[in-house]
Amino acid sequence: VRQVVEKEIINKLKNIDGVANAEIFGGRDKSIEIRLKEDVCEAYNISPSEVRSALNQNSRARVFAGKVTKNDQLHFVNVVSEFDDINDIHELIIKKEGSIRLKDIAEINFGLKEQQSFSRINGMDAVTIQLTRDAQANIIELADDVKAQIDLLNIDLEDKDVSLIIQTNTAETMEKNIDLIIELALVGGILAIFILWIFLRNLRLVTAIALAIPISVYSAFNFFYAAGISLNSLTLLGMALAIGMLLDNSVVVLENIYRLAANKMHPDKAVLQGTKEVWRSIFAATLTTITVFLPFVFSTNFLIGLIGKNIGVSIISTLLVSLIVALFLIPMVTHFFLARKKSIKPIQFENIPHHNRLIQIYFVFLKTCMRNPGKTVMSALGLFFVTLLLSLTISMVSNDEAEVLDLTLYATMPNGTTLENTDLLIREAEKKLLELEEKEDIVSQVYEGEAIITIKLLKGYKDIANKSIPTIKNEIIESMEEMRMADFSWDPPSTGGRFGNGGFDEGDSFESSFGFGSQDEKILIKGQDFDQMLNLANDVKYFVEQLSSIRRINIQVQNNRPELQLNFDPQLMSAYDIPLTGVLSELNSFQHEFSSGVSFKQGSDEYDI
């Protein structure tokens, strides 16, 4: 599968406009295998390190050798010596005494490199291709182009029994978010217009005010261009928040003009005076709202600054345009209606029905406050301090987890566990996970002593058994309790070569920055005696585990891998003239398989030797 990917897939994906890079993970890499004959090497006193040195000395991809002047032109001299014929490797001289060639002491053939990891989807071997987009590319358009290319590749590769599926599509999530925000913004705008119609009962006026929404939104895109931001989830969210405020200025101007026109004032004068009377008020109201979001734009924190700039600019620009619409467009449209209408009835707000129960309750409270100003002020202050005390007891952090369809399970084996043993255990874990009704795909990446298992849930997972994300997570962890050789966790382990952070990562996660998701506290124990610190850590763990607010606690220490230590006598080393580098070189040659650092090229293919 790896060879099919390298020959027929990867280049076609790289050639898509907007793809900056494509990397391949998993599968077996092709190689040139040099299998040394141990008895022959021993007879000629040749070590594996000498073979590696001979390969390195006779192969140079490109080495600068100097400059040559010819015909008044300066030429750079580069030496290129690459293995591109298998016979060159066969005839490579390893030892000058006796002209011992590599073919005399080894078997040379095409083969596959030893695997360092396994990659599977639903129990089947897989090769993963990770695409990186160009910074200037539109991610949604690029995703559509990649999907179209994948469809073509699946048709071409059908006879080879190889197919491509999309494991993760960042653009799909972004597209869904954008569509959802647009849908919610449209619903909000329609509801705002409907409420206006309930009060005004005039379809023409409501339509005129409703024009403020599309004009403000589309005009604000020019501010986006000036500020260097794109149309994304954050800017659309800011616009959705601003839509409700877009109509405020227009309603104030319209109501004041109609109030004057209802008093038999000429339309020209009603429009001019009505707008003149309220322009300061709506300008001040808009300015106060803008200044609330303005500081976020200049925040030095990257995350807050990014969110503040996108949301802040979208709200500020939309409100500024709505102010212009209220001061110019609304008076113009209102004058058009007034000039054509012969008589103007008083608008609905002026006739307040006093028999309305809500109005009567409001009047009772209003009169009470006016008759007892001192008690009202004291009551307000008392209520303020009570709410202030109550606010201190309210948690600023929510333990709610984000509803995501991809769950990442981390498996950690005892140090020193081989890749084969880790793979055996992960295969057992995959069998249990494949029984999960809510799962769509199970993706595994297995390394020595550790593994990452991604559980992709179905879009309608709640409809199957009405289980929440925390419930599904707990059931998965419980099903793994029988496998005691491994430690399964939803959090990256404190120690680990690929996904560990060493337990000292001070950076906040994206979720914790917004005050939701799992929250972590760290207790750091310092001292000189490691055993004493470890005992103290176990005591702390025991006491902290008793707290009801603690979900789990881990002791994070740097685990020691099993090792063999070779302690050399410096005097004997000096007496026998044995350099330490020579010992290290020979020790490195004890590996079952190691790379020489030299490549063999045949056409467009490249093999590691």
JSON list of N, CA, C and O in Angstrom, two decimals, residues 107-152:
[
{"chain": "A", "resi": 107, "resn": "GLU", "atom": "N", "xyz": [24.89, -10.52, 1.43]},
{"chain": "A", "resi": 107, "resn": "GLU", "atom": "CA", "xyz": [23.84, -10.72, 0.42]},
{"chain": "A", "resi": 107, "resn": "GLU", "atom": "C", "xyz": [23.11, -9.38, 0.27]},
{"chain": "A", "resi": 107, "resn": "GLU", "atom": "O", "xyz": [22.67, -8.79, 1.25]},
{"chain": "A", "resi": 108, "resn": "ILE", "atom": "N", "xyz": [22.97, -8.93, -0.97]},
{"chain": "A", "resi": 108, "resn": "ILE", "atom": "CA", "xyz": [22.38, -7.61, -1.24]},
{"chain": "A", "resi": 108, "resn": "ILE", "atom": "C", "xyz": [21.12, -7.80, -2.07]},
{"chain": "A", "resi": 108, "resn": "ILE", "atom": "O", "xyz": [21.15, -8.44, -3.12]},
{"chain": "A", "resi": 109, "resn": "ASN", "atom": "N", "xyz": [20.01, -7.27, -1.60]},
{"chain": "A", "resi": 109, "resn": "ASN", "atom": "CA", "xyz": [18.76, -7.40, -2.35]},
{"chain": "A", "resi": 109, "resn": "ASN", "atom": "C", "xyz": [17.80, -6.28, -1.96]},
{"chain": "A", "resi": 109, "resn": "ASN", "atom": "O", "xyz": [18.05, -5.53, -1.01]},
{"chain": "A", "resi": 110, "resn": "PHE", "atom": "N", "xyz": [16.71, -6.20, -2.72]},
{"chain": "A", "resi": 110, "resn": "PHE", "atom": "CA", "xyz": [15.65, -5.24, -2.40]},
{"chain": "A", "resi": 110, "resn": "PHE", "atom": "C", "xyz": [14.79, -5.80, -1.27]},
{"chain": "A", "resi": 110, "resn": "PHE", "atom": "O", "xyz": [14.50, -7.00, -1.24]},
{"chain": "A", "resi": 111, "resn": "GLY", "atom": "N", "xyz": [14.40, -4.93, -0.35]},
{"chain": "A", "resi": 111, "resn": "GLY", "atom": "CA", "xyz": [13.59, -5.39, 0.78]},
{"chain": "A", "resi": 111, "resn": "GLY", "atom": "C", "xyz": [12.76, -4.26, 1.36]},
{"chain": "A", "resi": 111, "resn": "GLY", "atom": "O", "xyz": [12.48, -3.24, 0.70]},
{"chain": "A", "resi": 112, "resn": "LEU", "atom": "N", "xyz": [12.35, -4.44, 2.60]},
{"chain": "A", "resi": 112, "resn": "LEU", "atom": "CA", "xyz": [11.52, -3.46, 3.33]},
{"chain": "A", "resi": 112, "resn": "LEU", "atom": "C", "xyz": [12.16, -3.14, 4.66]},
{"chain": "A", "resi": 112, "resn": "LEU", "atom": "O", "xyz": [12.73, -4.02, 5.32]},
{"chain": "A", "resi": 113, "resn": "LYS", "atom": "N", "xyz": [12.07, -1.87, 5.06]},
{"chain": "A", "resi": 113, "resn": "LYS", "atom": "CA", "xyz": [12.64, -1.46, 6.34]},
{"chain": "A", "resi": 113, "resn": "LYS", "atom": "C", "xyz": [11.82, -2.02, 7.50]},
{"chain": "A", "resi": 113, "resn": "LYS", "atom": "O", "xyz": [10.62, -2.29, 7.37]},
{"chain": "A", "resi": 114, "resn": "GLU", "atom": "N", "xyz": [12.47, -2.16, 8.62]},
{"chain": "A", "resi": 114, "resn": "GLU", "atom": "CA", "xyz": [11.78, -2.63, 9.82]},
{"chain": "A", "resi": 114, "resn": "GLU", "atom": "C", "xyz": [10.78, -1.56, 10.26]},
{"chain": "A", "resi": 114, "resn": "GLU", "atom": "O", "xyz": [11.09, -0.37, 10.29]},
{"chain": "A", "resi": 115, "resn": "GLN", "atom": "N", "xyz": [9.56, -2.00, 10.60]},
{"chain": "A", "resi": 115, "resn": "GLN", "atom": "CA", "xyz": [8.51, -1.06, 10.98]},
{"chain": "A", "resi": 115, "resn": "GLN", "atom": "C", "xyz": [8.76, -0.48, 12.37]},
{"chain": "A", "resi": 115, "resn": "GLN", "atom": "O", "xyz": [9.11, -1.20, 13.30]},
{"chain": "A", "resi": 116, "resn": "GLN", "atom": "N", "xyz": [8.56, 0.84, 12.47]},
{"chain": "A", "resi": 116, "resn": "GLN", "atom": "CA", "xyz": [8.68, 1.53, 13.75]},
{"chain": "A", "resi": 116, "resn": "GLN", "atom": "C", "xyz": [7.31, 1.81, 14.37]},
{"chain": "A", "resi": 116, "resn": "GLN", "atom": "O", "xyz": [7.22, 2.20, 15.53]},
{"chain": "A", "resi": 117, "resn": "SER", "atom": "N", "xyz": [6.26, 1.61, 13.59]},
{"chain": "A", "resi": 117, "resn": "SER", "atom": "CA", "xyz": [4.91, 1.87, 14.09]},
{"chain": "A", "resi": 117, "resn": "SER", "atom": "C", "xyz": [3.90, 1.13, 13.21]},
{"chain": "A", "resi": 117, "resn": "SER", "atom": "O", "xyz": [4.23, 0.69, 12.11]},
{"chain": "A", "resi": 118, "resn": "PHE", "atom": "N", "xyz": [2.68, 0.99, 13.74]},
{"chain": "A", "resi": 118, "resn": "PHE", "atom": "CA", "xyz": [1.59, 0.38, 12.99]},
{"chain": "A", "resi": 118, "resn": "PHE", "atom": "C", "xyz": [0.45, 1.39, 12.92]},
{"chain": "A", "resi": 118, "resn": "PHE", "atom": "O", "xyz": [0.20, 2.13, 13.87]},
{"chain": "A", "resi": 119, "resn": "SER", "atom": "N", "xyz": [-0.24, 1.38, 11.79]},
{"chain": "A", "resi": 119, "resn": "SER", "atom": "CA", "xyz": [-1.39, 2.26, 11.61]},
{"chain": "A", "resi": 119, "resn": "SER", "atom": "C", "xyz": [-2.54, 1.42, 11.08]},
{"chain": "A", "resi": 119, "resn": "SER", "atom": "O", "xyz": [-2.39, 0.70, 10.08]},
{"chain": "A", "resi": 120, "resn": "ARG", "atom": "N", "xyz": [-3.71, 1.50, 11.74]},
{"chain": "A", "resi": 120, "resn": "ARG", "atom": "CA", "xyz": [-4.85, 0.69, 11.34]},
{"chain": "A", "resi": 120, "resn": "ARG", "atom": "C", "xyz": [-6.14, 1.51, 11.43]},
{"chain": "A", "resi": 120, "resn": "ARG", "atom": "O", "xyz": [-6.25, 2.42, 12.24]},
{"chain": "A", "resi": 121, "resn": "ILE", "atom": "N", "xyz": [-7.12, 1.14, 10.60]},
{"chain": "A", "resi": 121, "resn": "ILE", "atom": "CA", "xyz": [-8.47, 1.69, 10.66]},
{"chain": "A", "resi": 121, "resn": "ILE", "atom": "C", "xyz": [-9.43, 0.51, 10.69]},
{"chain": "A", "resi": 121, "resn": "ILE", "atom": "O", "xyz": [-9.45, -0.32, 9.78]},
{"chain": "A", "resi": 122, "resn": "ASN", "atom": "N", "xyz": [-10.19, 0.43, 11.80]},
{"chain": "A", "resi": 122, "resn": "ASN", "atom": "CA", "xyz": [-11.14, -0.68, 12.00]},
{"chain": "A", "resi": 122, "resn": "ASN", "atom": "C", "xyz": [-10.46, -2.04, 11.87]},
{"chain": "A", "resi": 122, "resn": "ASN", "atom": "O", "xyz": [-11.01, -2.98, 11.27]},
{"chain": "A", "resi": 123, "resn": "GLY", "atom": "N", "xyz": [-9.24, -2.14, 12.40]},
{"chain": "A", "resi": 123, "resn": "GLY", "atom": "CA", "xyz": [-8.51, -3.40, 12.39]},
{"chain": "A", "resi": 123, "resn": "GLY", "atom": "C", "xyz": [-7.76, -3.70, 11.13]},
{"chain": "A", "resi": 123, "resn": "GLY", "atom": "O", "xyz": [-7.04, -4.70, 11.06]},
{"chain": "A", "resi": 124, "resn": "MET", "atom": "N", "xyz": [-7.90, -2.88, 10.09]},
{"chain": "A", "resi": 124, "resn": "MET", "atom": "CA", "xyz": [-7.20, -3.11, 8.82]},
{"chain": "A", "resi": 124, "resn": "MET", "atom": "C", "xyz": [-5.99, -2.19, 8.70]},
{"chain": "A", "resi": 124, "resn": "MET", "atom": "O", "xyz": [-6.05, -1.03, 9.09]},
{"chain": "A", "resi": 125, "resn": "ASP", "atom": "N", "xyz": [-4.89, -2.73, 8.15]},
{"chain": "A", "resi": 125, "resn": "ASP", "atom": "CA", "xyz": [-3.68, -1.93, 7.98]},
{"chain": "A", "resi": 125, "resn": "ASP", "atom": "C", "xyz": [-3.95, -0.73, 7.08]},
{"chain": "A", "resi": 125, "resn": "ASP", "atom": "O", "xyz": [-4.70, -0.83, 6.10]},
{"chain": "A", "resi": 126, "resn": "ALA", "atom": "N", "xyz": [-3.35, 0.38, 7.40]},
{"chain": "A", "resi": 126, "resn": "ALA", "atom": "CA", "xyz": [-3.61, 1.61, 6.66]},
{"chain": "A", "resi": 126, "resn": "ALA", "atom": "C", "xyz": [-2.35, 2.45, 6.56]},
{"chain": "A", "resi": 126, "resn": "ALA", "atom": "O", "xyz": [-1.42, 2.31, 7.35]},
{"chain": "A", "resi": 127, "resn": "VAL", "atom": "N", "xyz": [-2.34, 3.29, 5.55]},
{"chain": "A", "resi": 127, "resn": "VAL", "atom": "CA", "xyz": [-1.30, 4.31, 5.38]},
{"chain": "A", "resi": 127, "resn": "VAL", "atom": "C", "xyz": [-1.99, 5.67, 5.46]},
{"chain": "A", "resi": 127, "resn": "VAL", "atom": "O", "xyz": [-3.01, 5.89, 4.80]},
{"chain": "A", "resi": 128, "resn": "THR", "atom": "N", "xyz": [-1.46, 6.54, 6.27]},
{"chain": "A", "resi": 128, "resn": "THR", "atom": "CA", "xyz": [-2.07, 7.85, 6.48]},
{"chain": "A", "resi": 128, "resn": "THR", "atom": "C", "xyz": [-1.33, 8.92, 5.69]},
{"chain": "A", "resi": 128, "resn": "THR", "atom": "O", "xyz": [-0.09, 8.96, 5.70]},
{"chain": "A", "resi": 129, "resn": "ILE", "atom": "N", "xyz": [-2.09, 9.77, 5.00]},
{"chain": "A", "resi": 129, "resn": "ILE", "atom": "CA", "xyz": [-1.52, 10.92, 4.29]},
{"chain": "A", "resi": 129, "resn": "ILE", "atom": "C", "xyz": [-2.04, 12.18, 4.95]},
{"chain": "A", "resi": 129, "resn": "ILE", "atom": "O", "xyz": [-3.25, 12.37, 5.06]},
{"chain": "A", "resi": 130, "resn": "GLN", "atom": "N", "xyz": [-1.14, 13.02, 5.41]},
{"chain": "A", "resi": 130, "resn": "GLN", "atom": "CA", "xyz": [-1.53, 14.27, 6.06]},
{"chain": "A", "resi": 130, "resn": "GLN", "atom": "C", "xyz": [-1.21, 15.43, 5.13]},
{"chain": "A", "resi": 130, "resn": "GLN", "atom": "O", "xyz": [-0.06, 15.63, 4.73]},
{"chain": "A", "resi": 131, "resn": "LEU", "atom": "N", "xyz": [-2.25, 16.19, 4.76]},
{"chain": "A", "resi": 131, "resn": "LEU", "atom": "CA", "xyz": [-2.08, 17.32, 3.86]},
{"chain": "A", "resi": 131, "resn": "LEU", "atom": "C", "xyz": [-2.00, 18.61, 4.65]},
{"chain": "A", "resi": 131, "resn": "LEU", "atom": "O", "xyz": [-2.78, 18.81, 5.59]},
{"chain": "A", "resi": 132, "resn": "THR", "atom": "N", "xyz": [-1.08, 19.47, 4.28]},
{"chain": "A", "resi": 132, "resn": "THR", "atom": "CA", "xyz": [-0.94, 20.79, 4.89]},
{"chain": "A", "resi": 132, "resn": "THR", "atom": "C", "xyz": [-1.26, 21.84, 3.84]},
{"chain": "A", "resi": 132, "resn": "THR", "atom": "O", "xyz": [-0.71, 21.80, 2.74]},
{"chain": "A", "resi": 133, "resn": "ARG", "atom": "N", "xyz": [-2.17, 22.75, 4.18]},
{"chain": "A", "resi": 133, "resn": "ARG", "atom": "CA", "xyz": [-2.59, 23.74, 3.19]},
{"chain": "A", "resi": 133, "resn": "ARG", "atom": "C", "xyz": [-1.66, 24.95, 3.20]},
{"chain": "A", "resi": 133, "resn": "ARG", "atom": "O", "xyz": [-1.02, 25.25, 4.20]},
{"chain": "A", "resi": 134, "resn": "ASP", "atom": "N", "xyz": [-1.63, 25.63, 2.07]},
{"chain": "A", "resi": 134, "resn": "ASP", "atom": "CA", "xyz": [-0.92, 26.89, 1.96]},
{"chain": "A", "resi": 134, "resn": "ASP", "atom": "C", "xyz": [-1.66, 27.96, 2.77]},
{"chain": "A", "resi": 134, "resn": "ASP", "atom": "O", "xyz": [-2.89, 27.94, 2.84]},
{"chain": "A", "resi": 135, "resn": "ALA", "atom": "N", "xyz": [-0.90, 28.85, 3.39]},
{"chain": "A", "resi": 135, "resn": "ALA", "atom": "CA", "xyz": [-1.52, 29.85, 4.26]},
{"chain": "A", "resi": 135, "resn": "ALA", "atom": "C", "xyz": [-2.50, 30.75, 3.52]},
{"chain": "A", "resi": 135, "resn": "ALA", "atom": "O", "xyz": [-3.45, 31.27, 4.12]},
{"chain": "A", "resi": 136, "resn": "GLN", "atom": "N", "xyz": [-2.29, 30.94, 2.21]},
{"chain": "A", "resi": 136, "resn": "GLN", "atom": "CA", "xyz": [-3.16, 31.83, 1.44]},
{"chain": "A", "resi": 136, "resn": "GLN", "atom": "C", "xyz": [-4.37, 31.12, 0.85]},
{"chain": "A", "resi": 136, "resn": "GLN", "atom": "O", "xyz": [-5.25, 31.76, 0.28]},
{"chain": "A", "resi": 137, "resn": "ALA", "atom": "N", "xyz": [-4.43, 29.79, 0.98]},
{"chain": "A", "resi": 137, "resn": "ALA", "atom": "CA", "xyz": [-5.50, 29.03, 0.34]},
{"chain": "A", "resi": 137, "resn": "ALA", "atom": "C", "xyz": [-6.77, 29.07, 1.18]},
{"chain": "A", "resi": 137, "resn": "ALA", "atom": "O", "xyz": [-6.71, 29.08, 2.42]},
{"chain": "A", "resi": 138, "resn": "ASN", "atom": "N", "xyz": [-7.90, 29.08, 0.50]},
{"chain": "A", "resi": 138, "resn": "ASN", "atom": "CA", "xyz": [-9.20, 28.99, 1.17]},
{"chain": "A", "resi": 138, "resn": "ASN", "atom": "C", "xyz": [-9.42, 27.53, 1.53]},
{"chain": "A", "resi": 138, "resn": "ASN", "atom": "O", "xyz": [-9.50, 26.65, 0.66]},
{"chain": "A", "resi": 139, "resn": "ILE", "atom": "N", "xyz": [-9.54, 27.24, 2.82]},
{"chain": "A", "resi": 139, "resn": "ILE", "atom": "CA", "xyz": [-9.55, 25.85, 3.28]},
{"chain": "A", "resi": 139, "resn": "ILE", "atom": "C", "xyz": [-10.78, 25.09, 2.78]},
{"chain": "A", "resi": 139, "resn": "ILE", "atom": "O", "xyz": [-10.71, 23.90, 2.49]},
{"chain": "A", "resi": 140, "resn": "ILE", "atom": "N", "xyz": [-11.92, 25.77, 2.64]},
{"chain": "A", "resi": 140, "resn": "ILE", "atom": "CA", "xyz": [-13.14, 25.08, 2.20]},
{"chain": "A", "resi": 140, "resn": "ILE", "atom": "C", "xyz": [-13.04, 24.74, 0.71]},
{"chain": "A", "resi": 140, "resn": "ILE", "atom": "O", "xyz": [-13.36, 23.63, 0.29]},
{"chain": "A", "resi": 141, "resn": "GLU", "atom": "N", "xyz": [-12.57, 25.70, -0.11]},
{"chain": "A", "resi": 141, "resn": "GLU", "atom": "CA", "xyz": [-12.40, 25.43, -1.53]},
{"chain": "A", "resi": 141, "resn": "GLU", "atom": "C", "xyz": [-11.33, 24.35, -1.76]},
{"chain": "A", "resi": 141, "resn": "GLU", "atom": "O", "xyz": [-11.48, 23.49, -2.63]},
{"chain": "A", "resi": 142, "resn": "LEU", "atom": "N", "xyz": [-10.26, 24.40, -0.96]},
{"chain": "A", "resi": 142, "resn": "LEU", "atom": "CA", "xyz": [-9.20, 23.41, -1.09]},
{"chain": "A", "resi": 142, "resn": "LEU", "atom": "C", "xyz": [-9.73, 22.02, -0.74]},
{"chain": "A", "resi": 142, "resn": "LEU", "atom": "O", "xyz": [-9.39, 21.03, -1.42]},
{"chain": "A", "resi": 143, "resn": "ALA", "atom": "N", "xyz": [-10.54, 21.92, 0.30]},
{"chain": "A", "resi": 143, "resn": "ALA", "atom": "CA", "xyz": [-11.11, 20.63, 0.69]},
{"chain": "A", "resi": 143, "resn": "ALA", "atom": "C", "xyz": [-11.97, 20.05, -0.43]},
{"chain": "A", "resi": 143, "resn": "ALA", "atom": "O", "xyz": [-11.93, 18.84, -0.70]},
{"chain": "A", "resi": 144, "resn": "ASP", "atom": "N", "xyz": [-12.74, 20.90, -1.10]},
{"chain": "A", "resi": 144, "resn": "ASP", "atom": "CA", "xyz": [-13.56, 20.43, -2.23]},
{"chain": "A", "resi": 144, "resn": "ASP", "atom": "C", "xyz": [-12.69, 19.90, -3.36]},
{"chain": "A", "resi": 144, "resn": "ASP", "atom": "O", "xyz": [-13.00, 18.88, -3.98]},
{"chain": "A", "resi": 145, "resn": "ASP", "atom": "N", "xyz": [-11.57, 20.60, -3.64]},
{"chain": "A", "resi": 145, "resn": "ASP", "atom": "CA", "xyz": [-10.65, 20.15, -4.70]},
{"chain": "A", "resi": 145, "resn": "ASP", "atom": "C", "xyz": [-10.01, 18.81, -4.34]},
{"chain": "A", "resi": 145, "resn": "ASP", "atom": "O", "xyz": [-9.86, 17.93, -5.20]},
{"chain": "A", "resi": 146, "resn": "VAL", "atom": "N", "xyz": [-9.63, 18.67, -3.06]},
{"chain": "A", "resi": 146, "resn": "VAL", "atom": "CA", "xyz": [-9.00, 17.42, -2.62]},
{"chain": "A", "resi": 146, "resn": "VAL", "atom": "C", "xyz": [-10.00, 16.27, -2.70]},
{"chain": "A", "resi": 146, "resn": "VAL", "atom": "O", "xyz": [-9.67, 15.16, -3.15]},
{"chain": "A", "resi": 147, "resn": "LYS", "atom": "N", "xyz": [-11.24, 16.50, -2.29]},
{"chain": "A", "resi": 147, "resn": "LYS", "atom": "CA", "xyz": [-12.26, 15.45, -2.36]},
{"chain": "A", "resi": 147, "resn": "LYS", "atom": "C", "xyz": [-12.53, 15.03, -3.80]},
{"chain": "A", "resi": 147, "resn": "LYS", "atom": "O", "xyz": [-12.72, 13.84, -4.08]},
{"chain": "A", "resi": 148, "resn": "ALA", "atom": "N", "xyz": [-12.53, 15.99, -4.71]},
{"chain": "A", "resi": 148, "resn": "ALA", "atom": "CA", "xyz": [-12.73, 15.66, -6.13]},
{"chain": "A", "resi": 148, "resn": "ALA", "atom": "C", "xyz": [-11.57, 14.80, -6.65]},
{"chain": "A", "resi": 148, "resn": "ALA", "atom": "O", "xyz": [-11.78, 13.83, -7.39]},
{"chain": "A", "resi": 149, "resn": "GLN", "atom": "N", "xyz": [-10.33, 15.14, -6.22]},
{"chain": "A", "resi": 149, "resn": "GLN", "atom": "CA", "xyz": [-9.17, 14.36, -6.65]},
{"chain": "A", "resi": 149, "resn": "GLN", "atom": "C", "xyz": [-9.20, 12.96, -6.04]},
{"chain": "A", "resi": 149, "resn": "GLN", "atom": "O", "xyz": [-8.83, 11.97, -6.70]},
{"chain": "A", "resi": 150, "resn": "ILE", "atom": "N", "xyz": [-9.66, 12.84, -4.80]},
{"chain": "A", "resi": 150, "resn": "ILE", "atom": "CA", "xyz": [-9.75, 11.53, -4.14]},
{"chain": "A", "resi": 150, "resn": "ILE", "atom": "C", "xyz": [-10.77, 10.64, -4.87]},
{"chain": "A", "resi": 150, "resn": "ILE", "atom": "O", "xyz": [-10.55, 9.43, -5.03]},
{"chain": "A", "resi": 151, "resn": "ASP", "atom": "N", "xyz": [-11.87, 11.22, -5.30]},
{"chain": "A", "resi": 151, "resn": "ASP", "atom": "CA", "xyz": [-12.87, 10.45, -6.05]},
{"chain": "A", "resi": 151, "resn": "ASP", "atom": "C", "xyz": [-12.26, 9.90, -7.35]},
{"chain": "A", "resi": 151, "resn": "ASP", "atom": "O", "xyz": [-12.52, 8.74, -7.71]},
{"chain": "A", "resi": 152, "resn": "LEU", "atom": "N", "xyz": [-11.46, 10.70, -8.03]},
{"chain": "A", "resi": 152, "resn": "LEU", "atom": "CA", "xyz": [-10.80, 10.24, -9.26]},
{"chain": "A", "resi": 152, "resn": "LEU", "atom": "C", "xyz": [-9.78, 9.14, -8.96]},
{"chain": "A", "resi": 152, "resn": "LEU", "atom": "O", "xyz": [-9.68, 8.15, -9.70]}
]
